[in-house]
Amino acid sequence: MLHAATVTDRCCEHAEIVRAFGRGLLENGAVMDLAMLWSPARWGLRVRSALTAAGVVAVVVLFGGIVMMAMLYRSLYGSVDSFAVARVGEITGRLRTTPVAGLDPGLLSTAGRIEAVRVLDSTGAVLLESPESAGLGRMTLPSGTVTGWEAPGDNDMRVSARQVTGPDGQLTVLAVVSGEPVEDALHEVAIALALGGPLVVLAAAAATYGLVGRSLRSVEEIRARVAEIGAGELSQRVPVPPSRDEIAGLATTMNEMLVRIEAAHRAQQRFLSDASHELRSPLATLRAGLDLAVSHPEAADEQLFTGALLPEAIRMQQLIEDLLTLAAADERGMTLRRTDVDLDDIAATVVAAVRGRRGLRIGTRLPPVRSIGDPHALTRLLRNLLDNAITHANKRILVSLIESSDHVDFVVDDDGPGVPVAQRDRILERFVRLQDDRSRDSGGTGLGLAIAAEIVAAHHGRIHVEDSPLGGARLRVRLPLAP
């Protein structure tokens, strides 16, 4: 009894250890990790593709095997039964005019695939039979014509029979063939399918696994190259496979994206450099003026503040506002408040605000034109165009509105030095000034036309730089009209 109790205690201790181990696995997540490991979502693309191909091929092979076995079954048994049907037809043809006693004995032979032949009367008694028919016993056939009737028992016999009326009355002629060769053939085909089907499935899975792996090698090369590209190596490109497939398309698209990223990175660097350069000059002026005011208070007169410090502060404020405008446009696009606007009124207001600057003559051709847009943005657009023209004109400026069926053109002409054809796209970029013909003598920042281009793009329009009939530059802004 003491020994039995000890054994029982030991078993309880072992059970408790097993339960504790199970709880530890659950607490540590090991069972969960194992379950996730066997989850199809965690399998690689090659494994999933191979299993999918294997499943599809297995279904196709199984369905094809069933269809093939059914067709083979009908074909082979039809071929076997045709011998019996032919013999029965030949005998019944003779018995329509010939008594049973006068029947040719050769028709009862079992040559070929015929196993036995019998002639029965209306009561089912055997009138005539081949010697091989003795072991068949009595057969109760269905009435009428019978083809391919399987005889009872395990002898694999198939019976074909037909009734005929002749000199001896109503008779039944039957012929027996063996179905064993057909069953042997079907058995061999089934074994071949059972052995070859899995091989085909495995071959399809292996081929898919290899082909997907080969395709993924190109993707891995692209991934590795992208991983190597750093912020200072944006000129690198990923390898493009020679094949014209989806992988090559992916590599081409990736290279196009890298080109855009490199261009944006360079534009950002240039933007930061130009912004820093533009801010340095007014900040230096303000710093120098304030240092002068601190060290020599007697020199801090009204002329210092109004003639030097205040203009530089205003210039820096305008520059910062322009930079914020462009940064907001880059980040989320320029926000517009669209409403019905009279473009001729906006143009007249802007022209009136700048008329008389530098002694220039500003002419206008402003027919009434109505459209949809942001009045504040369109006012700033025309103001920037006029500021550019005022900066570079010699004597004359002409502001025009030209309306057509579906658009309207803002046209600003000046008689200044003009813009070379090669530079006409550049002046719409940020911080771009033409050093020879269009210098920074006005203190401009080179952002006015860039902001104008952003406003035009936000209104779904276009801006062009052309030659002016006045001899200088023509800035043409084309905007869609209101419906």
Short mmCIF file of C-alpha atoms in Angstrom, two decimals:
data_model
loop_
_atom_site.label_atom_id
_atom_site.label_comp_id
_atom_site.label_asym_id
_atom_site.label_seq_id
_atom_site.Cartn_x
_atom_site.Cartn_y
_atom_site.Cartn_z
CA MET A 1 0.00 0.00 0.00
CA LEU A 2 2.80 2.39 0.86
CA HIS A 3 4.48 1.68 -2.47
CA ALA A 4 1.24 2.28 -4.39
CA ALA A 5 0.69 5.61 -2.64
CA THR A 6 4.22 6.68 -3.52
CA VAL A 7 3.67 5.83 -7.16
CA THR A 8 0.40 7.77 -7.14
CA ASP A 9 2.12 10.82 -5.63
CA ARG A 10 4.88 10.64 -8.24
CA CYS A 11 2.30 10.51 -11.05
CA CYS A 12 0.49 13.54 -9.63
CA GLU A 13 3.79 15.43 -9.45
CA HIS A 14 4.56 14.58 -13.07
CA ALA A 15 1.10 15.66 -14.17
CA GLU A 16 1.51 18.95 -12.33
CA ILE A 17 4.89 19.49 -14.02
CA VAL A 18 3.31 18.89 -17.45
CA ARG A 19 0.49 21.31 -16.70
CA ALA A 20 2.95 23.94 -15.49
CA PHE A 21 5.02 23.48 -18.63
CA GLY A 22 1.90 23.94 -20.74
CA ARG A 23 0.98 27.09 -18.86
CA GLY A 24 4.50 28.38 -19.39
CA LEU A 25 4.25 27.81 -23.13
CA LEU A 26 0.98 29.68 -23.26
CA GLU A 27 2.32 32.52 -21.13
CA ASN A 28 5.49 32.85 -23.23
CA GLY A 29 3.54 32.79 -26.48
CA ALA A 30 5.35 29.72 -27.81
CA VAL A 31 2.13 28.00 -28.83
CA MET A 32 0.93 31.19 -30.47
CA ASP A 33 4.24 31.54 -32.33
CA LEU A 34 3.95 27.95 -33.52
CA ALA A 35 0.42 28.56 -34.73
CA MET A 36 1.51 31.70 -36.55
CA LEU A 37 4.40 29.82 -38.09
CA TRP A 38 2.00 27.35 -39.68
CA SER A 39 -0.35 30.10 -40.80
CA PRO A 40 -0.39 30.44 -44.63
CA ALA A 41 -0.10 34.21 -44.24
CA ARG A 42 3.43 33.72 -42.87
CA TRP A 43 4.60 31.56 -45.76
CA GLY A 44 6.75 33.02 -48.46
CA LEU A 45 5.55 33.83 -51.95
CA ARG A 46 7.46 30.90 -53.44
CA VAL A 47 5.87 28.38 -51.06
CA ARG A 48 2.37 29.78 -51.55
CA SER A 49 2.78 29.85 -55.33
CA ALA A 50 4.10 26.27 -55.35
CA LEU A 51 1.26 25.01 -53.15
CA THR A 52 -1.31 26.86 -55.24
CA ALA A 53 0.10 25.39 -58.45
CA ALA A 54 0.17 21.92 -56.87
CA GLY A 55 -3.45 22.26 -55.77
CA VAL A 56 -4.61 23.42 -59.19
CA VAL A 57 -2.68 20.69 -61.01
CA ALA A 58 -3.97 18.06 -58.54
CA VAL A 59 -7.56 19.07 -59.21
CA VAL A 60 -6.97 19.07 -62.97
CA VAL A 61 -5.22 15.69 -62.85
CA LEU A 62 -7.96 14.18 -60.67
CA PHE A 63 -10.76 15.51 -62.85
CA GLY A 64 -8.92 14.55 -66.03
CA GLY A 65 -8.24 11.08 -64.65
CA ILE A 66 -11.89 10.53 -63.80
CA VAL A 67 -13.02 11.70 -67.24
CA MET A 68 -10.37 9.60 -68.96
CA MET A 69 -11.28 6.46 -66.97
CA ALA A 70 -14.97 6.97 -67.80
CA MET A 71 -14.26 7.41 -71.50
CA LEU A 72 -11.84 4.47 -71.51
CA TYR A 73 -14.40 2.31 -69.70
CA ARG A 74 -17.07 3.03 -72.30
CA SER A 75 -14.66 2.62 -75.21
CA LEU A 76 -13.16 -0.70 -74.09
CA TYR A 77 -16.43 -2.29 -73.04
CA GLY A 78 -18.10 -0.99 -76.19
CA SER A 79 -15.39 -2.62 -78.26
CA VAL A 80 -15.80 -5.93 -76.42
CA ASP A 81 -19.59 -5.89 -76.63
CA SER A 82 -19.44 -5.16 -80.35
CA PHE A 83 -18.12 -8.68 -81.00
CA ALA A 84 -21.08 -10.24 -79.17
CA VAL A 85 -23.58 -7.90 -80.85
CA ALA A 86 -22.14 -8.76 -84.27
CA ARG A 87 -22.36 -12.52 -83.60
CA VAL A 88 -25.92 -12.23 -82.27
CA GLY A 89 -26.95 -10.21 -85.31
CA GLU A 90 -25.47 -12.71 -87.69
CA ILE A 91 -27.24 -15.68 -86.00
CA THR A 92 -30.63 -13.97 -85.74
CA GLY A 93 -30.39 -13.05 -89.39
CA ARG A 94 -30.04 -16.70 -90.27
CA LEU A 95 -32.75 -17.92 -87.88
CA ARG A 96 -35.41 -15.76 -89.51
CA THR A 97 -35.43 -18.15 -92.45
CA THR A 98 -33.52 -21.21 -91.21
CA PRO A 99 -34.54 -23.74 -88.53
CA VAL A 100 -32.28 -24.19 -85.57
CA ALA A 101 -31.25 -27.63 -86.75
CA GLY A 102 -30.01 -26.18 -90.04
CA LEU A 103 -27.89 -23.47 -88.45
CA ASP A 104 -24.26 -23.38 -89.52
CA PRO A 105 -22.15 -24.84 -86.64
CA GLY A 106 -19.44 -22.25 -87.37
CA LEU A 107 -21.71 -19.58 -85.93
CA LEU A 108 -21.43 -21.30 -82.55
CA SER A 109 -17.65 -21.22 -82.51
CA THR A 110 -15.86 -19.27 -79.80
CA ALA A 111 -13.16 -17.85 -82.00
CA GLY A 112 -11.98 -14.34 -81.25
CA ARG A 113 -13.38 -12.87 -78.06
CA ILE A 114 -16.61 -14.86 -77.99
CA GLU A 115 -16.75 -17.08 -74.90
CA ALA A 116 -20.09 -18.85 -75.54
CA VAL A 117 -23.20 -18.81 -77.79
CA ARG A 118 -26.75 -20.09 -77.00
CA VAL A 119 -30.09 -20.31 -78.73
CA LEU A 120 -33.11 -20.47 -76.40
CA ASP A 121 -36.78 -21.12 -77.11
CA SER A 122 -39.65 -19.09 -75.76
CA THR A 123 -39.58 -20.99 -72.44
CA GLY A 124 -35.89 -20.36 -71.91
CA ALA A 125 -34.82 -23.93 -72.71
CA VAL A 126 -31.52 -24.30 -74.54
CA LEU A 127 -32.03 -25.48 -78.10
CA LEU A 128 -28.47 -25.05 -79.29
CA GLU A 129 -25.25 -23.91 -77.66
CA SER A 130 -21.52 -23.93 -78.05
CA PRO A 131 -19.57 -26.48 -76.00
CA GLU A 132 -18.17 -23.70 -73.78
CA SER A 133 -21.69 -22.71 -72.66
CA ALA A 134 -22.14 -25.72 -70.42
CA GLY A 135 -20.56 -24.02 -67.41
CA LEU A 136 -22.67 -20.88 -67.60
CA GLY A 137 -25.83 -22.32 -66.11
CA ARG A 138 -29.30 -20.96 -66.69
CA MET A 139 -29.62 -17.22 -67.33
CA THR A 140 -32.70 -15.14 -66.76
CA LEU A 141 -32.27 -12.31 -69.24
CA PRO A 142 -34.23 -9.10 -69.38
CA SER A 143 -36.87 -9.04 -72.10
CA GLY A 144 -36.08 -7.55 -75.46
CA THR A 145 -32.65 -6.72 -76.84
CA VAL A 146 -29.77 -6.77 -74.36
CA THR A 147 -26.26 -5.38 -74.88
CA GLY A 148 -23.43 -5.70 -72.37
CA TRP A 149 -25.53 -7.29 -69.61
CA GLU A 150 -23.25 -8.44 -66.80
CA ALA A 151 -23.98 -12.04 -65.91
CA PRO A 152 -24.42 -12.79 -62.19
CA GLY A 153 -21.38 -14.12 -60.38
CA ASP A 154 -17.70 -13.25 -60.39
CA ASN A 155 -16.92 -14.64 -63.84
CA ASP A 156 -16.75 -11.15 -65.48
CA MET A 157 -19.03 -12.32 -68.30
CA ARG A 158 -21.01 -9.84 -70.41
CA VAL A 159 -24.05 -11.04 -72.33
CA SER A 160 -25.64 -9.57 -75.44
CA ALA A 161 -29.01 -11.07 -76.55
CA ARG A 162 -31.74 -10.50 -79.16
CA GLN A 163 -35.12 -12.12 -79.84
CA VAL A 164 -36.06 -13.35 -83.31
CA THR A 165 -39.06 -15.10 -84.84
CA GLY A 166 -38.35 -17.83 -87.35
CA PRO A 167 -39.52 -21.22 -88.50
CA ASP A 168 -39.06 -22.59 -84.95
CA GLY A 169 -41.13 -19.80 -83.39
CA GLN A 170 -39.83 -17.09 -81.07
CA LEU A 171 -36.21 -17.68 -80.16
CA THR A 172 -33.58 -15.83 -78.11
CA VAL A 173 -29.96 -15.73 -79.26
CA LEU A 174 -27.27 -14.70 -76.80
CA ALA A 175 -23.52 -14.37 -77.02
CA VAL A 176 -21.13 -14.10 -74.08
CA VAL A 177 -17.82 -12.23 -73.98
CA SER A 178 -15.34 -11.89 -71.14
CA GLY A 179 -14.79 -8.47 -69.54
CA GLU A 180 -11.67 -9.53 -67.68
CA PRO A 181 -9.19 -8.08 -70.24
CA VAL A 182 -10.99 -4.75 -70.03
CA GLU A 183 -10.84 -4.78 -66.24
CA ASP A 184 -7.14 -5.61 -66.37
CA ALA A 185 -6.51 -2.72 -68.75
CA LEU A 186 -8.53 -0.32 -66.58
CA HIS A 187 -6.69 -1.52 -63.50
CA GLU A 188 -3.32 -0.87 -65.12
CA VAL A 189 -4.38 2.60 -66.27
CA ALA A 190 -5.66 3.42 -62.77
CA ILE A 191 -2.35 2.35 -61.25
CA ALA A 192 -0.46 4.47 -63.80
CA LEU A 193 -2.61 7.48 -62.93
CA ALA A 194 -2.21 6.87 -59.22
CA LEU A 195 1.57 6.76 -59.60
CA GLY A 196 1.97 9.45 -62.27
CA GLY A 197 -0.52 11.97 -60.87
CA PRO A 198 1.48 12.78 -57.72
CA LEU A 199 4.64 13.00 -59.82
CA VAL A 200 2.97 15.53 -62.11
CA VAL A 201 1.76 17.51 -59.08
CA LEU A 202 5.23 17.48 -57.52
CA ALA A 203 6.83 18.48 -60.83
CA ALA A 204 4.40 21.39 -61.19
CA ALA A 205 5.06 22.51 -57.63
CA ALA A 206 8.84 22.26 -58.09
CA ALA A 207 8.73 24.11 -61.42
CA THR A 208 6.58 26.87 -59.95
CA TYR A 209 8.85 27.15 -56.92
CA GLY A 210 11.89 27.48 -59.17
CA LEU A 211 10.32 29.93 -61.63
CA VAL A 212 8.96 32.17 -58.88
CA GLY A 213 12.33 32.08 -57.17
CA ARG A 214 14.03 33.04 -60.42
CA SER A 215 11.61 35.94 -60.87
CA LEU A 216 12.08 37.04 -57.28
CA ARG A 217 15.84 37.18 -57.73
CA SER A 218 15.31 40.21 -59.95
CA VAL A 219 13.07 41.75 -57.31
CA GLU A 220 15.70 41.01 -54.67
CA GLU A 221 18.35 42.72 -56.79
CA ILE A 222 16.09 45.76 -57.08
CA ARG A 223 15.43 45.74 -53.33
CA ALA A 224 19.14 45.40 -52.50
CA ARG A 225 20.06 48.27 -54.81
CA VAL A 226 17.32 50.51 -53.37
CA ALA A 227 18.54 49.64 -49.86
CA GLU A 228 22.04 50.78 -50.83
CA ILE A 229 20.89 54.14 -52.18
CA GLY A 230 21.32 56.85 -49.58
CA ALA A 231 20.42 60.53 -49.53
CA GLY A 232 23.75 61.42 -51.13
CA GLU A 233 23.61 58.67 -53.80
CA LEU A 234 20.35 59.44 -55.58
CA SER A 235 22.08 59.25 -58.96
CA GLN A 236 22.19 55.44 -58.72
CA ARG A 237 19.61 53.35 -60.56
CA VAL A 238 18.26 49.83 -60.11
CA PRO A 239 19.08 47.12 -62.68
CA VAL A 240 16.45 46.57 -65.36
CA PRO A 241 16.06 42.91 -66.48
CA PRO A 242 16.31 42.35 -70.24
CA SER A 243 12.89 40.68 -70.33
CA ARG A 244 9.87 42.83 -71.10
CA ASP A 245 7.73 41.63 -68.21
CA GLU A 246 6.25 43.03 -65.02
CA ILE A 247 9.62 42.91 -63.23
CA ALA A 248 11.21 45.03 -65.94
CA GLY A 249 8.26 47.42 -65.69
CA LEU A 250 8.76 47.61 -61.93
CA ALA A 251 12.46 48.39 -62.34
CA THR A 252 11.73 51.03 -64.98
CA THR A 253 9.10 52.66 -62.77
CA MET A 254 11.51 52.54 -59.83
CA ASN A 255 14.19 54.31 -61.87
CA GLU A 256 11.70 56.96 -62.98
CA MET A 257 10.75 57.48 -59.34
CA LEU A 258 14.43 57.83 -58.41
CA VAL A 259 14.83 60.44 -61.15
CA ARG A 260 11.92 62.41 -59.68
CA ILE A 261 13.28 62.04 -56.15
CA GLU A 262 16.74 63.17 -57.28
CA ALA A 263 15.26 66.18 -59.07
CA ALA A 264 13.14 67.07 -56.03
CA HIS A 265 16.14 66.63 -53.73
CA ARG A 266 18.28 68.90 -55.88
CA ALA A 267 15.48 71.46 -56.10
CA GLN A 268 15.11 71.38 -52.33
CA GLN A 269 18.83 71.85 -51.83
CA ARG A 270 18.87 74.71 -54.31
CA PHE A 271 15.80 76.20 -52.67
CA LEU A 272 17.40 76.10 -49.23
CA SER A 273 20.64 77.53 -50.54
CA ASP A 274 18.90 80.36 -52.38
CA ALA A 275 16.60 81.11 -49.44
CA SER A 276 19.57 81.27 -47.08
CA HIS A 277 21.39 83.55 -49.49
CA GLU A 278 18.41 85.87 -49.88
CA LEU A 279 17.83 86.10 -46.12
CA ARG A 280 21.50 86.73 -45.36
CA SER A 281 21.61 90.18 -46.97
CA PRO A 282 18.67 91.82 -45.11
CA LEU A 283 19.66 90.13 -41.87
CA ALA A 284 23.20 91.46 -42.23
CA THR A 285 21.88 94.96 -42.88
CA LEU A 286 19.57 94.79 -39.86
CA ARG A 287 22.37 93.44 -37.67
CA ALA A 288 24.77 96.16 -38.76
CA GLY A 289 22.17 98.90 -38.21
CA LEU A 290 21.27 97.62 -34.74
CA ASP A 291 24.94 97.28 -33.77
CA LEU A 292 25.47 100.87 -34.89
CA ALA A 293 22.48 102.03 -32.84
CA VAL A 294 23.79 100.21 -29.74
CA SER A 295 27.41 101.34 -30.01
CA HIS A 296 26.65 104.88 -31.27
CA PRO A 297 23.21 105.94 -30.06
CA GLU A 298 23.72 109.41 -31.48
CA ALA A 299 23.83 107.91 -35.01
CA ALA A 300 20.48 106.11 -34.60
CA ASP A 301 18.40 108.78 -36.30
CA GLU A 302 15.24 108.55 -38.36
CA GLN A 303 17.20 108.18 -41.57
CA LEU A 304 18.85 104.99 -40.31
CA PHE A 305 15.56 103.35 -39.44
CA THR A 306 13.41 104.54 -42.34
CA GLY A 307 16.06 104.56 -45.02
CA ALA A 308 17.97 101.36 -44.21
CA LEU A 309 16.46 99.14 -41.56
CA LEU A 310 12.76 99.38 -42.38
CA PRO A 311 13.11 98.58 -46.15
CA GLU A 312 15.29 95.59 -45.35
CA ALA A 313 12.80 94.36 -42.74
CA ILE A 314 9.96 94.75 -45.23
CA ARG A 315 11.99 92.90 -47.86
CA MET A 316 12.74 90.05 -45.45
CA GLN A 317 9.09 89.87 -44.39
CA GLN A 318 7.98 89.65 -48.02
CA LEU A 319 10.59 86.97 -48.71
CA ILE A 320 9.45 84.88 -45.75
CA GLU A 321 5.82 85.20 -46.80
CA ASP A 322 6.72 84.11 -50.33
CA LEU A 323 8.68 81.14 -48.99
CA LEU A 324 5.75 80.10 -46.79
CA THR A 325 3.40 80.39 -49.77
CA LEU A 326 5.61 78.15 -51.92
CA ALA A 327 6.15 75.66 -49.07
CA ALA A 328 2.39 75.37 -48.53
CA ALA A 329 1.87 74.89 -52.27
CA ASP A 330 4.47 72.12 -52.32
CA GLU A 331 3.00 70.37 -49.30
CA ARG A 332 -0.73 70.34 -50.03
CA GLY A 333 -1.26 72.48 -53.11
CA MET A 334 -2.40 76.06 -53.21
CA THR A 335 -5.73 76.51 -51.43
CA LEU A 336 -8.22 78.53 -53.46
CA ARG A 337 -11.58 80.04 -52.58
CA ARG A 338 -13.35 79.96 -55.92
CA THR A 339 -16.12 82.40 -56.70
CA ASP A 340 -17.37 84.47 -59.61
CA VAL A 341 -14.83 87.17 -60.41
CA ASP A 342 -14.68 90.07 -62.87
CA LEU A 343 -11.21 89.75 -64.34
CA ASP A 344 -11.32 93.23 -65.88
CA ASP A 345 -12.04 94.80 -62.48
CA ILE A 346 -9.14 92.93 -60.88
CA ALA A 347 -6.78 94.01 -63.65
CA ALA A 348 -7.94 97.64 -63.43
CA THR A 349 -7.46 97.70 -59.64
CA VAL A 350 -3.92 96.26 -59.86
CA VAL A 351 -2.93 98.66 -62.65
CA ALA A 352 -4.26 101.62 -60.69
CA ALA A 353 -2.19 100.58 -57.66
CA VAL A 354 1.11 100.56 -59.57
CA ARG A 355 0.47 103.36 -62.06
CA GLY A 356 3.15 106.04 -62.01
CA ARG A 357 5.99 103.89 -60.66
CA ARG A 358 9.35 104.73 -62.26
CA GLY A 359 7.53 107.16 -64.55
CA LEU A 360 6.32 104.33 -66.81
CA ARG A 361 3.29 104.57 -69.06
CA ILE A 362 0.90 101.66 -68.41
CA GLY A 363 -1.77 101.14 -71.03
CA THR A 364 -4.74 98.80 -70.71
CA ARG A 365 -7.15 96.89 -72.95
CA LEU A 366 -9.66 95.41 -70.53
CA PRO A 367 -12.97 94.26 -72.01
CA PRO A 368 -15.50 92.88 -69.47
CA VAL A 369 -14.64 89.24 -68.74
CA ARG A 370 -16.18 87.05 -66.04
CA SER A 371 -14.79 83.74 -64.77
CA ILE A 372 -14.47 81.56 -61.66
CA GLY A 373 -11.40 81.76 -59.45
CA ASP A 374 -9.87 83.07 -56.25
CA PRO A 375 -9.97 86.90 -56.33
CA HIS A 376 -7.06 87.28 -53.87
CA ALA A 377 -4.86 84.77 -55.76
CA LEU A 378 -5.68 86.32 -59.15
CA THR A 379 -4.90 89.79 -57.79
CA ARG A 380 -1.52 88.58 -56.56
CA LEU A 381 -0.90 86.86 -59.90
CA LEU A 382 -1.43 90.03 -61.91
CA ARG A 383 0.50 92.10 -59.35
CA ASN A 384 3.53 89.80 -59.67
CA LEU A 385 3.36 89.98 -63.47
CA LEU A 386 3.18 93.78 -63.37
CA ASP A 387 6.01 94.00 -60.81
CA ASN A 388 8.18 91.95 -63.14
CA ALA A 389 7.31 94.18 -66.09
CA ILE A 390 7.90 97.39 -64.08
CA THR A 391 11.31 96.10 -63.02
CA HIS A 392 12.51 95.59 -66.58
CA ALA A 393 10.50 97.98 -68.76
CA ASN A 394 12.09 101.07 -70.26
CA LYS A 395 9.08 103.33 -70.87
CA ARG A 396 5.91 101.38 -71.65
CA ILE A 397 3.80 98.54 -70.32
CA LEU A 398 0.56 97.20 -71.83
CA VAL A 399 -1.93 95.06 -69.87
CA SER A 400 -4.56 93.24 -71.96
CA LEU A 401 -7.43 90.79 -71.54
CA ILE A 402 -8.16 88.63 -74.61
CA GLU A 403 -11.29 86.49 -74.41
CA SER A 404 -12.06 83.46 -76.56
CA SER A 405 -14.77 80.80 -76.54
CA ASP A 406 -13.40 78.75 -73.65
CA HIS A 407 -10.50 80.69 -72.12
CA VAL A 408 -9.16 84.15 -71.38
CA ASP A 409 -5.60 85.43 -71.65
CA PHE A 410 -3.94 87.87 -69.24
CA VAL A 411 -1.21 89.51 -71.31
CA VAL A 412 1.46 91.82 -69.88
CA ASP A 413 3.86 93.40 -72.40
CA ASP A 414 6.92 95.56 -71.71
CA ASP A 415 9.54 97.27 -73.85
CA GLY A 416 12.50 96.03 -71.84
CA PRO A 417 15.39 93.81 -72.93
CA GLY A 418 13.21 90.71 -73.29
CA VAL A 419 13.98 87.13 -72.34
CA PRO A 420 16.19 84.82 -74.43
CA VAL A 421 14.36 81.76 -75.75
CA ALA A 422 16.65 79.38 -73.86
CA GLN A 423 15.84 81.09 -70.55
CA ARG A 424 12.06 81.42 -70.84
CA ASP A 425 11.28 78.32 -68.83
CA ARG A 426 13.91 79.06 -66.20
CA ILE A 427 12.53 82.43 -65.15
CA LEU A 428 9.41 80.66 -63.86
CA GLU A 429 11.57 78.70 -61.40
CA ARG A 430 12.37 79.86 -57.88
CA PHE A 431 15.20 82.33 -57.18
CA VAL A 432 16.04 82.58 -60.88
CA ARG A 433 17.22 85.92 -62.26
CA LEU A 434 18.95 86.54 -65.53
CA GLN A 435 22.22 88.16 -64.54
CA ASP A 436 22.78 90.11 -67.75
CA ASP A 437 19.48 91.46 -68.96
CA ARG A 438 17.36 91.13 -65.83
CA SER A 439 19.47 91.87 -62.78
CA ARG A 440 18.34 92.28 -59.18
CA ASP A 441 18.55 96.05 -59.23
CA SER A 442 15.02 96.30 -57.86
CA GLY A 443 15.78 94.17 -54.83
CA GLY A 444 13.46 91.37 -56.01
CA THR A 445 13.82 87.90 -54.63
CA GLY A 446 13.20 85.87 -57.78
CA LEU A 447 10.03 84.32 -56.34
CA GLY A 448 7.35 86.49 -57.95
CA LEU A 449 7.05 84.55 -61.22
CA ALA A 450 7.39 81.22 -59.36
CA ILE A 451 4.40 82.14 -57.18
CA ALA A 452 2.54 83.31 -60.30
CA ALA A 453 3.18 79.91 -61.91
CA GLU A 454 1.78 78.14 -58.81
CA ILE A 455 -1.36 80.30 -58.89
CA VAL A 456 -1.87 79.60 -62.60
CA ALA A 457 -1.43 75.87 -62.06
CA ALA A 458 -3.96 75.94 -59.21
CA HIS A 459 -6.47 77.55 -61.60
CA HIS A 460 -5.76 74.84 -64.23
CA GLY A 461 -4.17 77.37 -66.55
CA ARG A 462 -0.86 77.87 -68.33
CA ILE A 463 1.77 80.62 -68.38
CA HIS A 464 4.07 81.38 -71.30
CA VAL A 465 6.91 83.80 -71.97
CA GLU A 466 6.93 85.26 -75.50
CA ASP A 467 8.31 88.13 -77.50
CA SER A 468 6.34 91.33 -77.08
CA PRO A 469 5.31 93.64 -79.93
CA LEU A 470 6.71 96.46 -77.76
CA GLY A 471 10.17 94.93 -78.12
CA GLY A 472 10.53 93.33 -74.70
CA ALA A 473 8.92 90.33 -73.01
CA ARG A 474 5.31 89.22 -73.08
CA LEU A 475 3.93 87.18 -70.17
CA ARG A 476 0.77 85.39 -71.28
CA VAL A 477 -1.43 83.65 -68.68
CA ARG A 478 -4.23 81.49 -70.12
CA LEU A 479 -7.09 80.65 -67.75
CA PRO A 480 -10.29 78.68 -68.43
CA LEU A 481 -13.47 80.70 -68.53
CA ALA A 482 -16.49 80.04 -66.33
CA PRO A 483 -19.05 77.64 -67.91
#
